[in-house]
Coordinates of C-alpha atoms and ligand atoms in Angstrom, one line a residue:
M1207 CA 11.6 24.1 6.8
V1208 CA 8.7 24.1 4.1
V1209 CA 6.3 20.9 3.9
V1210 CA 3.9 20.7 0.8
G1211 CA 1.4 18.5 1.2
A1212 CA -0.6 17.8 4.4
G1213 CA -1.5 13.9 3.5
V1214 CA -0.1 11.0 4.9
F1215 CA 3.6 11.6 4.4
G1216 CA 3.5 15.5 5.1
C1217 CA 1.1 15.6 8.1
A1218 CA 3.8 12.7 10.0
A1219 CA 6.9 14.6 8.4
A1220 CA 5.6 17.9 9.9
H1221 CA 4.8 16.6 13.2
M1222 CA 7.9 14.7 13.5
F1223 CA 10.1 17.3 12.6
A1224 CA 8.0 20.1 14.8
S1225 CA 8.6 17.7 18.0
Q1226 CA 12.2 17.7 17.0
G1227 CA 12.3 21.2 17.8
R1228 CA 12.0 22.6 13.9
A1229 CA 9.8 25.3 13.0
V1230 CA 7.8 24.1 10.2
M1231 CA 5.3 26.0 7.3
L1232 CA 2.9 22.9 6.6
L1233 CA 1.1 23.9 3.0
E1234 CA -2.0 22.2 2.2
R1235 CA -4.2 23.4 -1.1
W1236 CA -7.4 21.9 0.5
M1237 CA -7.8 21.6 4.1
N1238 CA -11.2 20.0 4.0
E1239 CA -11.9 16.5 4.8
P1240 CA -10.7 14.5 1.7
D1241 CA -13.4 11.7 0.2
R1242 CA -11.0 9.6 -1.6
I1243 CA -10.7 6.0 -2.3
V1244 CA -7.1 5.7 -1.1
G1245 CA -5.2 4.6 2.3
E1246 CA -8.0 3.1 3.9
L1247 CA -6.0 0.0 5.0
L1248 CA -2.9 0.7 7.5
Q1249 CA -0.9 -2.6 7.8
P1250 CA 0.6 -3.6 11.3
G1251 CA 3.8 -2.2 10.0
G1252 CA 2.3 1.5 9.6
V1253 CA 0.5 0.8 12.8
E1254 CA 4.3 0.7 14.6
S1255 CA 5.6 3.6 12.7
L1256 CA 2.2 5.7 14.0
R1257 CA 3.3 4.4 17.4
K1258 CA 6.7 5.1 17.4
L1259 CA 5.8 9.0 15.8
G1260 CA 4.1 9.3 19.0
L1261 CA 0.6 9.9 16.7
E1262 CA -0.9 6.5 17.5
S1263 CA -4.1 8.3 18.6
C1264 CA -4.7 9.4 14.9
V1265 CA -6.4 5.8 14.2
E1266 CA -8.4 6.5 17.6
G1267 CA -12.1 8.1 17.8
I1268 CA -12.5 6.9 13.9
D1269 CA -14.7 4.4 14.0
A1270 CA -11.7 2.2 12.4
I1271 CA -11.6 -1.6 12.8
P1272 CA -9.1 -3.9 13.4
C1273 CA -7.6 -6.0 10.8
Y1274 CA -6.1 -9.5 11.5
G1275 CA -4.9 -10.7 8.2
Y1276 CA -6.1 -11.6 4.4
H1277 CA -8.7 -14.0 3.2
V1278 CA -8.0 -14.8 -0.3
V1279 CA -11.1 -16.2 -2.4
Y1280 CA -9.8 -17.8 -5.4
H1281 CA -12.3 -19.6 -8.1
K1282 CA -14.6 -21.1 -5.4
E1283 CA -12.2 -21.9 -2.7
D1284 CA -10.9 -19.5 -0.1
V1285 CA -8.2 -19.4 2.4
I1286 CA -7.6 -17.5 5.4
L1287 CA -3.7 -16.0 5.8
P1288 CA -3.5 -14.1 9.3
Y1289 CA -0.8 -11.6 10.2
P1290 CA 2.0 -13.8 12.0
E1291 CA 2.6 -13.7 15.7
T1292 CA 5.3 -11.8 17.1
E1293 CA 7.8 -12.2 20.3
A1294 CA 7.8 -10.1 22.7
D1295 CA 10.7 -8.1 20.6
G1296 CA 8.9 -7.7 17.7
K1297 CA 10.4 -10.7 15.7
V1298 CA 8.1 -12.7 13.4
K1299 CA 7.5 -16.5 14.7
V1300 CA 7.5 -18.6 11.8
A1301 CA 5.6 -21.5 11.7
V1302 CA 3.5 -23.7 9.2
Q1303 CA -0.4 -23.2 9.4
R1304 CA -1.8 -27.1 9.3
R1305 CA -4.6 -26.9 6.8
G1306 CA -7.4 -25.3 8.4
G1307 CA -5.7 -23.9 11.2
A1308 CA -6.3 -20.2 9.9
R1309 CA -9.7 -20.7 9.6
D1310 CA -9.6 -22.1 13.2
Y1311 CA -7.6 -19.3 14.1
S1312 CA -10.4 -16.5 12.5
E1313 CA -13.3 -18.6 14.2
S1314 CA -12.0 -18.2 17.2
L1315 CA -11.1 -14.9 17.1
N1316 CA -14.6 -13.7 15.8
R1317 CA -16.6 -15.9 18.3
A1318 CA -14.0 -13.7 20.9
K1319 CA -15.2 -10.5 19.3
R1320 CA -18.8 -11.6 19.8
S1321 CA -18.8 -12.3 23.4
T1322 CA -16.6 -9.2 24.2
N1323 CA -18.2 -6.8 22.0
G1324 CA -22.0 -8.2 21.6
S1325 CA -21.1 -7.9 18.1
A1326 CA -19.3 -9.1 15.5
N1327 CA -18.5 -5.9 13.8
G1328 CA -16.1 -5.4 16.1
S1329 CA -15.1 -1.6 15.5
A1330 CA -12.0 -1.3 18.2
N1331 CA -9.9 1.7 19.0
G1332 CA -7.6 0.5 21.8
S1333 CA -4.2 -1.1 21.0
A1334 CA -3.0 -2.5 17.7
R1335 CA -1.8 -5.9 19.1
E1336 CA -4.0 -8.8 19.9
S1337 CA -4.9 -8.4 23.7
D1338 CA -4.4 -12.7 24.1
K1339 CA -0.9 -12.7 25.3
S1340 CA -0.4 -16.1 24.8
N1341 CA -0.9 -15.5 21.1
Q1342 CA 0.5 -11.9 20.4
R1343 CA -0.4 -11.1 16.7
E1344 CA 0.2 -7.2 15.2
E1345 CA -3.1 -5.7 14.0
G1346 CA -3.7 -3.2 10.8
R1347 CA -6.4 -0.8 11.1
S1348 CA -8.6 -0.3 8.4
F1349 CA -10.8 3.1 8.0
H1350 CA -12.1 5.8 6.2
H1351 CA -9.0 7.5 5.0
G1352 CA -10.7 11.5 5.1
R1353 CA -11.3 10.8 8.9
F1354 CA -7.3 9.5 9.6
I1355 CA -5.8 12.6 7.6
M1356 CA -8.0 15.0 9.5
K1357 CA -6.9 13.6 12.6
L1358 CA -3.2 13.7 11.3
R1359 CA -3.9 17.3 10.3
K1360 CA -5.4 18.0 13.7
A1361 CA -2.1 16.8 15.4
C1362 CA -0.3 19.1 13.4
L1363 CA -2.9 22.7 14.1
N1364 CA -2.3 22.0 17.6
H1365 CA 1.3 21.5 17.5
P1366 CA 2.9 25.0 18.7
N1367 CA 5.9 24.4 16.3
I1368 CA 3.6 24.5 13.2
T1369 CA 1.6 26.8 11.1
V1370 CA -0.8 25.4 8.3
V1371 CA -1.5 27.4 5.5
E1372 CA -4.6 26.7 3.1
T1373 CA -2.8 27.9 -0.5
E1374 CA -1.9 25.7 -3.3
V1375 CA 1.6 25.4 -3.9
T1376 CA 2.5 26.3 -7.9
K1377 CA 6.2 27.0 -8.3
M1378 CA 9.8 26.6 -6.3
I1379 CA 11.9 29.4 -5.6
K1380 CA 15.0 29.1 -6.9
G1381 CA 18.1 30.9 -5.9
E1382 CA 19.5 34.0 -8.9
H1383 CA 22.8 31.8 -9.2
S1384 CA 22.1 28.5 -8.7
S1385 CA 19.8 25.8 -8.7
E1386 CA 19.5 25.4 -4.7
V1387 CA 15.6 25.6 -3.3
L1388 CA 14.8 28.6 -1.2
G1389 CA 11.4 27.8 -0.7
V1390 CA 8.0 28.1 -2.7
E1391 CA 5.7 30.4 -4.4
S1392 CA 1.8 29.7 -3.9
V1393 CA -2.1 30.8 -4.4
T1394 CA -4.3 31.7 -1.7
I1395 CA -7.5 32.2 -2.3
D1396 CA -9.3 34.4 0.6
K1397 CA -12.4 32.5 1.9
E1398 CA -15.0 35.7 1.6
T1399 CA -13.8 37.2 -1.5
R1400 CA -12.6 34.4 -3.6
K1401 CA -9.7 36.6 -4.9
K1402 CA -6.6 34.6 -5.6
T1403 CA -3.2 36.2 -4.5
P1404 CA 0.2 35.0 -4.7
D1405 CA 2.2 33.8 -1.7
Y1406 CA 6.1 32.7 -1.2
F1407 CA 7.3 30.7 1.7
F1408 CA 10.8 30.2 2.7
G1409 CA 12.8 27.8 4.5
Q1410 CA 16.1 26.1 4.9
L1411 CA 14.7 22.9 3.5
T1412 CA 11.8 22.0 1.6
I1413 CA 10.3 18.9 1.6
I1414 CA 7.7 18.5 -1.6
A1415 CA 5.1 15.6 -0.2
D1416 CA 2.3 16.3 -2.8
G1417 CA 1.0 13.1 -3.7
Y1418 CA 0.5 10.7 -6.9
G1419 CA 0.0 13.5 -9.5
S1420 CA 2.9 15.6 -8.3
K1421 CA 3.8 18.7 -10.3
F1422 CA 7.3 18.7 -9.1
R1423 CA 8.4 15.0 -9.9
E1424 CA 9.2 15.8 -13.3
E1425 CA 11.8 18.4 -12.6
L1426 CA 13.4 17.1 -9.6
T1427 CA 13.3 13.5 -10.9
G1428 CA 12.9 13.2 -14.7
K1429 CA 10.2 10.1 -14.2
K1430 CA 6.8 9.8 -14.7
P1431 CA 4.5 7.1 -13.2
I1432 CA 3.2 3.6 -15.3
A1433 CA -0.1 2.7 -14.9
R1434 CA -1.7 -0.4 -16.1
S1435 CA -5.3 -0.2 -14.9
K1436 CA -7.3 1.8 -12.2
F1437 CA -9.0 0.9 -8.9
Y1438 CA -12.6 2.0 -9.1
G1439 CA -14.4 2.1 -5.8
L1440 CA -17.6 1.9 -4.1
E1441 CA -18.3 2.1 -0.3
L1442 CA -21.0 -0.7 0.4
I1443 CA -23.5 -0.7 3.1
D1444 CA -23.7 -3.3 5.8
C1445 CA -22.4 -6.1 3.6
P1446 CA -22.5 -9.3 5.2
L1447 CA -18.5 -9.9 5.0
E1448 CA -17.0 -13.2 6.5
P1449 CA -15.1 -13.6 8.1
K1450 CA -15.0 -10.0 9.5
G1451 CA -11.6 -8.6 10.8
F1452 CA -9.7 -9.5 7.4
G1453 CA -9.1 -7.8 4.3
H1454 CA -10.5 -10.1 1.5
V1455 CA -8.5 -10.5 -2.1
V1456 CA -10.9 -12.0 -5.0
I1457 CA -8.6 -13.2 -8.0
G1458 CA -9.6 -15.5 -10.7
N1459 CA -12.0 -14.9 -12.7
A1460 CA -12.0 -11.5 -12.6
S1461 CA -9.0 -8.8 -12.3
P1462 CA -8.1 -8.0 -8.6
I1463 CA -11.0 -7.2 -6.5
L1464 CA -10.4 -6.1 -2.8
L1465 CA -12.8 -5.7 0.2
Y1466 CA -12.6 -4.5 3.7
Q1467 CA -14.6 -2.5 6.5
I1468 CA -13.7 0.8 6.6
G1469 CA -16.4 1.6 9.7
A1470 CA -19.0 -0.5 11.4
H1471 CA -21.6 -0.3 8.7
E1472 CA -19.3 0.7 5.7
T1473 CA -17.5 -1.9 3.6
R1474 CA -14.9 -0.6 0.6
A1475 CA -14.8 -2.3 -2.7
L1476 CA -12.2 -1.7 -4.8
F1477 CA -12.5 -3.3 -8.7
D1478 CA -9.5 -3.1 -10.4
V1479 CA -9.7 -2.5 -14.1
P1480 CA -6.9 -3.2 -16.9
L1481 CA -6.8 0.0 -18.9
D1482 CA -6.8 -2.0 -22.1
E1483 CA -9.7 -4.4 -20.4
P1484 CA -12.3 -5.2 -23.5
A1485 CA -14.9 -5.9 -20.9
A1486 CA -14.7 -2.3 -20.2
S1487 CA -15.4 -1.0 -23.2
A1488 CA -17.8 1.7 -23.9
A1489 CA -19.4 -1.2 -26.6
A1490 CA -19.4 -3.8 -23.4
G1491 CA -21.4 -1.0 -20.9
G1492 CA -17.9 0.7 -19.7
V1493 CA -16.6 0.1 -16.2
R1494 CA -20.3 -0.1 -14.8
G1495 CA -20.6 -3.1 -17.3
Y1496 CA -17.7 -4.4 -16.3
I1497 CA -18.7 -4.6 -12.5
Q1498 CA -21.8 -6.0 -13.5
N1499 CA -20.7 -8.6 -16.1
V1500 CA -17.4 -9.8 -15.1
A1501 CA -16.9 -8.7 -11.3
V1502 CA -20.1 -9.0 -9.3
P1503 CA -20.4 -12.8 -10.5
A1504 CA -16.8 -13.4 -9.4
L1505 CA -17.6 -12.2 -6.1
P1506 CA -18.9 -14.5 -3.1
A1507 CA -22.9 -14.7 -3.4
A1508 CA -23.5 -12.9 -0.1
V1509 CA -21.3 -9.9 -1.3
R1510 CA -23.1 -9.6 -4.6
P1511 CA -26.3 -7.4 -3.5
S1512 CA -24.6 -5.0 -1.5
V1513 CA -22.5 -4.2 -4.6
L1514 CA -25.5 -4.2 -6.9
A1515 CA -27.0 -1.7 -4.5
A1516 CA -24.2 0.7 -4.4
L1517 CA -23.8 0.4 -8.3
A1518 CA -28.0 1.5 -8.1
D1519 CA -27.2 5.0 -8.3
G1520 CA -26.4 4.8 -12.1
R1521 CA -22.8 6.9 -11.5
I1522 CA -19.4 5.6 -12.5
P1523 CA -17.5 4.7 -9.8
K1524 CA -14.8 7.0 -8.0
S1525 CA -11.6 5.8 -9.6
M1526 CA -7.5 6.3 -9.3
P1527 CA -4.9 5.2 -11.1
N1528 CA -2.6 2.2 -9.6
S1529 CA 0.8 3.7 -10.4
W1530 CA 4.1 2.6 -10.2
L1531 CA 7.4 4.5 -9.6
P1532 CA 10.4 3.2 -8.7
P1533 CA 12.4 5.2 -6.1
T1534 CA 14.7 7.8 -6.8
A1535 CA 18.0 8.9 -5.0
Q1536 CA 17.7 12.4 -3.7
A1537 CA 20.9 13.3 -5.2
Q1538 CA 20.3 16.9 -3.9
R1539 CA 20.9 17.4 -8.2
H1540 CA 18.6 20.7 -6.7
R1541 CA 20.2 21.6 -3.0
G1542 CA 17.3 23.1 -0.2
V1543 CA 14.6 20.5 -1.6
L1544 CA 13.8 16.6 -1.1
L1545 CA 11.0 15.0 -2.8
L1546 CA 9.0 12.4 -0.6
G1547 CA 5.8 10.1 -0.3
D1548 CA 3.8 9.1 -3.4
A1549 CA 5.6 11.7 -5.4
M1550 CA 8.9 9.9 -5.0
N1551 CA 7.7 6.3 -4.8
M1552 CA 4.6 4.2 -5.6
R1553 CA 3.5 0.8 -5.8
H1554 CA 0.2 -1.2 -6.7
P1555 CA -2.4 -0.4 -3.8
L1556 CA -3.2 -4.3 -4.4
T1557 CA -1.3 -5.2 -1.2
G1558 CA -2.0 -1.8 0.8
G1559 CA 1.4 -0.6 1.3
G1560 CA 2.0 3.0 0.7
M1561 CA 0.9 4.4 4.0
T1562 CA 3.2 2.1 5.7
V1563 CA 6.1 3.0 3.6
A1564 CA 5.6 6.7 4.1
L1565 CA 5.3 6.5 7.6
H1566 CA 8.3 4.1 7.8
D1567 CA 10.4 7.0 5.6
V1568 CA 9.4 9.0 8.4
V1569 CA 10.6 7.4 11.0
I1570 CA 13.8 6.7 9.3
L1571 CA 14.1 11.0 8.4
S1572 CA 13.4 11.5 12.4
E1573 CA 17.1 9.6 12.9
L1574 CA 18.9 10.4 10.5
L1575 CA 17.3 14.7 10.1
H1576 CA 17.9 14.8 13.6
P1577 CA 18.9 17.8 15.1
D1578 CA 21.6 16.4 17.3
R1579 CA 23.0 14.9 13.6
V1580 CA 22.3 17.8 11.1
P1581 CA 21.6 21.0 13.3
N1582 CA 21.5 22.9 10.5
L1583 CA 19.1 22.1 7.4
G1584 CA 20.4 25.1 5.5
D1585 CA 23.7 22.9 5.5
A1586 CA 23.1 20.8 2.1
D1587 CA 26.1 18.8 2.1
A1588 CA 25.0 17.2 5.4
V1589 CA 21.4 16.7 4.3
R1590 CA 23.0 15.2 1.0
D1591 CA 24.9 12.5 3.4
A1592 CA 21.8 11.5 5.3
M1593 CA 19.5 11.2 2.2
K1594 CA 22.5 9.1 0.8
V1595 CA 21.7 6.7 4.0
F1596 CA 18.1 7.2 3.8
H1597 CA 18.1 6.2 0.0
W1598 CA 19.6 2.6 1.2
R1599 CA 18.1 2.0 4.8
R1600 CA 14.5 2.4 3.8
K1601 CA 15.1 -0.7 1.6
S1602 CA 15.0 -3.1 3.8
L1603 CA 10.9 -2.0 3.8
S1604 CA 10.0 -0.4 0.9
S1605 CA 11.7 -2.8 -1.5
I1606 CA 9.8 -5.8 0.0
I1607 CA 6.2 -4.0 -0.2
N1608 CA 7.1 -2.4 -3.8
V1609 CA 8.3 -5.6 -5.3
M1610 CA 5.8 -8.1 -3.8
A1611 CA 2.5 -5.4 -4.7
Q1612 CA 3.8 -5.4 -8.4
A1613 CA 4.5 -9.3 -8.3
L1614 CA 1.7 -10.5 -6.6
Y1615 CA -0.2 -8.0 -9.0
S1616 CA 1.3 -9.7 -12.2
L1617 CA -0.1 -13.0 -11.1
F1618 CA -3.4 -12.3 -9.4
A1619 CA -4.4 -10.3 -12.8
A1620 CA -3.8 -13.3 -15.0
R1621 CA -6.5 -14.0 -17.2
D1622 CA -5.0 -14.9 -20.5
D1623 CA -1.5 -15.4 -19.6
R1624 CA -1.2 -19.4 -19.1
Q1625 CA 2.4 -19.5 -17.2
L1626 CA 1.2 -16.8 -14.8
Q1627 CA -2.2 -18.6 -14.3
I1628 CA 0.2 -21.6 -13.3
L1629 CA 2.3 -19.5 -11.0
Q1630 CA -1.5 -18.0 -9.6
R1631 CA -2.3 -21.6 -8.7
G1632 CA 1.2 -22.3 -7.3
C1633 CA 0.8 -19.0 -5.1
Y1634 CA -2.8 -20.1 -3.8
D1635 CA -1.6 -23.7 -3.3
Y1636 CA 1.6 -22.3 -1.4
F1637 CA -0.9 -20.6 1.3
E1638 CA -3.5 -23.3 1.5
R1639 CA -0.3 -25.1 2.6
G1640 CA 0.5 -23.0 5.7
Y1641 CA 3.4 -21.0 4.4
T1642 CA 2.0 -17.7 5.2
D1643 CA 3.9 -16.4 8.0
E1644 CA 6.9 -14.9 6.4
P1645 CA 5.2 -13.4 3.1
L1646 CA 2.1 -11.9 5.4
G1647 CA 4.7 -10.6 7.5
M1648 CA 6.5 -8.9 4.5
M1649 CA 3.1 -7.7 3.2
S1650 CA 2.7 -6.1 6.5
G1651 CA 5.4 -4.3 6.8
I1652 CA 7.1 -6.4 10.3
L1653 CA 9.3 -8.7 8.7
R1654 CA 12.2 -6.9 6.6
E1655 CA 14.2 -9.2 4.8
P1656 CA 14.1 -9.0 1.4
L1657 CA 16.1 -12.2 0.3
V1658 CA 13.3 -13.9 2.3
L1659 CA 11.0 -12.5 -0.2
A1660 CA 13.4 -13.8 -3.0
S1661 CA 12.9 -17.3 -1.6
H1662 CA 9.2 -17.6 -1.0
F1663 CA 9.0 -16.3 -4.8
F1664 CA 11.1 -18.8 -6.3
T1665 CA 9.5 -21.5 -4.1
V1666 CA 6.4 -20.6 -5.2
A1667 CA 7.7 -21.1 -9.1
F1668 CA 8.8 -24.3 -8.0
L1669 CA 5.6 -25.6 -6.5
A1670 CA 3.5 -24.2 -9.3
I1671 CA 6.1 -26.2 -11.8
Y1672 CA 5.5 -29.4 -9.5
L1673 CA 1.8 -29.2 -9.3
H1674 CA 1.4 -28.8 -13.4
G1675 CA 3.8 -31.7 -14.3
A1676 CA 2.1 -34.0 -11.8
D1677 CA -1.3 -32.7 -13.8
I1678 CA 0.4 -33.6 -17.3
C1679 CA 1.8 -36.8 -16.2
K1680 CA -1.6 -37.9 -15.2
G1681 CA -3.9 -39.8 -17.5
P1682 CA -2.3 -41.8 -20.8
L1683 CA 1.3 -42.2 -21.1
G1684 CA 2.1 -40.8 -17.4
Y1685 CA 5.7 -40.2 -17.4
W1686 CA 6.5 -40.2 -21.2
K1687 CA 5.4 -37.0 -21.1
F1688 CA 8.5 -36.0 -19.4
P1689 CA 9.8 -33.7 -22.3
W1690 CA 6.4 -31.8 -22.1
V1691 CA 7.1 -31.0 -18.8
A1692 CA 10.6 -30.0 -19.1
L1693 CA 9.6 -27.6 -21.7
E1694 CA 6.7 -26.1 -19.6
A1695 CA 8.6 -25.8 -16.4
V1696 CA 11.2 -23.6 -18.3
L1697 CA 8.6 -21.6 -19.5
I1698 CA 7.3 -20.8 -16.5
L1699 CA 10.3 -20.2 -15.0
W1700 CA 10.9 -17.6 -17.1
R1701 CA 8.0 -16.2 -17.0
A1702 CA 8.5 -16.1 -12.9
C1703 CA 12.0 -14.1 -13.7
V1704 CA 10.3 -11.7 -15.9
V1705 CA 7.7 -10.9 -13.0
F1706 CA 9.9 -10.6 -10.4
L1707 CA 13.5 -9.4 -11.5
P1708 CA 13.2 -6.5 -13.5
V1709 CA 11.2 -5.0 -10.7
C1710 CA 13.9 -6.1 -8.0
W1711 CA 16.3 -4.5 -10.3
T1712 CA 14.6 -1.3 -10.3
E1713 CA 14.9 -1.4 -6.5
L1714 CA 18.9 -2.4 -6.6
R1715 CA 19.6 1.6 -7.7
Ligands
FAD105 C1 -7.0 3.2 -5.4 C2 -5.5 3.3 -4.0 C3 -6.1 2.7 -3.1 C4 -4.7 2.8 -2.1 N1 -5.1 2.0 -0.6 C5 -4.1 2.1 0.2 C6 -4.4 1.4 1.6 O1 -5.7 0.4 1.6 N2 -3.4 1.4 2.1 C7 -2.1 1.8 2.1 O2 -1.5 2.0 3.1 N3 -1.9 2.6 1.0 C8 -2.9 3.0 0.2 N4 -2.8 3.4 -1.4 C9 -1.3 4.3 -1.0 C10 -1.4 5.6 -0.5 O3 -2.8 6.2 -0.7 C11 -0.6 6.5 -0.4 O4 0.7 5.5 -0.5 C12 -0.5 7.6 0.5 O5 -1.7 8.0 0.3 C13 0.6 8.4 0.2 O6 1.1 9.6 1.1 P1 1.4 11.6 0.4 O7 1.2 11.7 1.5 O8 2.5 11.0 -0.3 O9 0.1 11.5 -0.8 P2 -1.2 12.1 0.0 O10 -1.6 11.5 1.0 O11 -1.7 11.8 -1.7 O12 -0.8 13.3 0.1 C14 -0.6 14.5 -0.8 C15 -1.6 16.0 -0.1 O13 -0.8 16.5 -0.7 C16 -1.7 17.8 -1.6 N5 -1.3 18.7 -2.4 C17 -1.0 18.2 -3.7 N6 -0.5 19.1 -4.5 C18 -0.3 20.4 -3.8 C19 0.0 21.6 -3.9 N7 0.4 21.8 -5.4 N8 -0.2 22.6 -3.1 C20 -0.5 21.9 -2.0 N9 -1.1 21.1 -1.2 C21 -1.2 20.0 -2.2 C22 -3.0 17.0 -1.3 O14 -4.0 17.9 -1.6 C23 -2.7 15.7 -0.3 O15 -3.3 16.2 0.9 C24 -3.4 3.0 -2.0 C25 -3.5 4.2 -3.1 C26 -4.5 4.2 -4.6 C27 -4.3 4.5 -5.9

């Protein structure tokens, strides 16, 4: 088979198929270590998939940092959301954290790390499960994306059934009398002479995983991603980020900001900037002006000097579009080819779920396209049947991560929309009340029950309505203002439906 793109999906898929005895050609346009601001926090569900694929060593020896959950800063308040505890069979234990309980947990975690490592940085390489068995919680990992990719590529280069070729794929090769894809055409550059020569690769099945800017997406699916904002990334050096071992989300006065440690000394800061953001217009100083004037004041005071130091080089920070692309069933209009990974499905990176979805997809394919079920990958009917099952089976994880990312982004990015701001406050209050195990279990890819997501989302909406109603009824006229409360309740509920239901609908197809 031919796999296009040695990114997260392509490497994991090539390695899995090769380990099942298939002969794989893995084609990548650029084999040097990628220097990108994407794919730096792997959720516990992704770590678990890596383990299932026999690739868990790829997060070792790269100065990866364990991640125990999230820390949300909302205006001047903050709350810690640890990943939930799990039972021995991986089932999520659900409990309501008492107020402050999560913070006690994070403090005891940091104390334990300081006493075992002699350092609070806690760069860890071993198992992705917290060692204290009485309190077993899954862990994520954050790292430099390029280092992780190079480990995945090394695993492929060392595999006897994989041939890795540095070449840029330009076209699919189709049969003369049908649209069946037989392989791909590419351009290879000679390292010494820099001469470009065409190359041709043929396989029983071609898998295209060429990422967010896929050259082949439109031809194969007819779809284009939608982006409402971009993430601009800075690398902060020795940033005093507390609590350690958590991904940090800053919401309220600026569009969401993410902060997470990616190495013993490096922290990634990602600033979401809406495409129509007036504070990022040329007249207002562009993106650098937005970061300095809007984002930096929203950050915890201890973090601000590191951000200003990273901005001091005067350059525009690296950026990436935050795309939304609902999944497409691989109906095999074009037999012989599959489009997968980010090329087929993307969601806002706010919740760091893309790699977890990609690795989980590979785990599902390892079962559905196993040589015992599909001995010959050239059997297009057998592949089509397997992909029909794939489309629905992946949803237990991918739909949750897709819908959650889009819905939370709408809530967390709200600065001018009154109803969304009310929902935002409701969401923060919900977390503060300690209802975090299931939401965090879903975000981290370990709890896979889409209906649980709907129940939490609408509970947040009703809590927001209740809090807002209570605010209105305070003060003069008290409960006489009930008609106003009822009207506001309808508007808030309507807004929640507008955020949640259209995204859900795209997942039901
Ligand atoms: C700003 C941002 C931050 C993110 N942060 C996170 C995060 O913290 N955690 C997370 O889980 N996900 C995150 N994601 C999403 C994650 O990066 C992607 O879901 C993941 O990288 C998808 O893997 P992929 O293999 O499909 O694509 P990629 O990893 O992009 O790989 C595609 C590969 O194909 C190669 N290629 C492209 N075209 C060709 C061609 N014509 N010929 C040959 N090779 C080609 C590319 O060079 C690349 O190596 C983030 C995304 C963005 C935009």
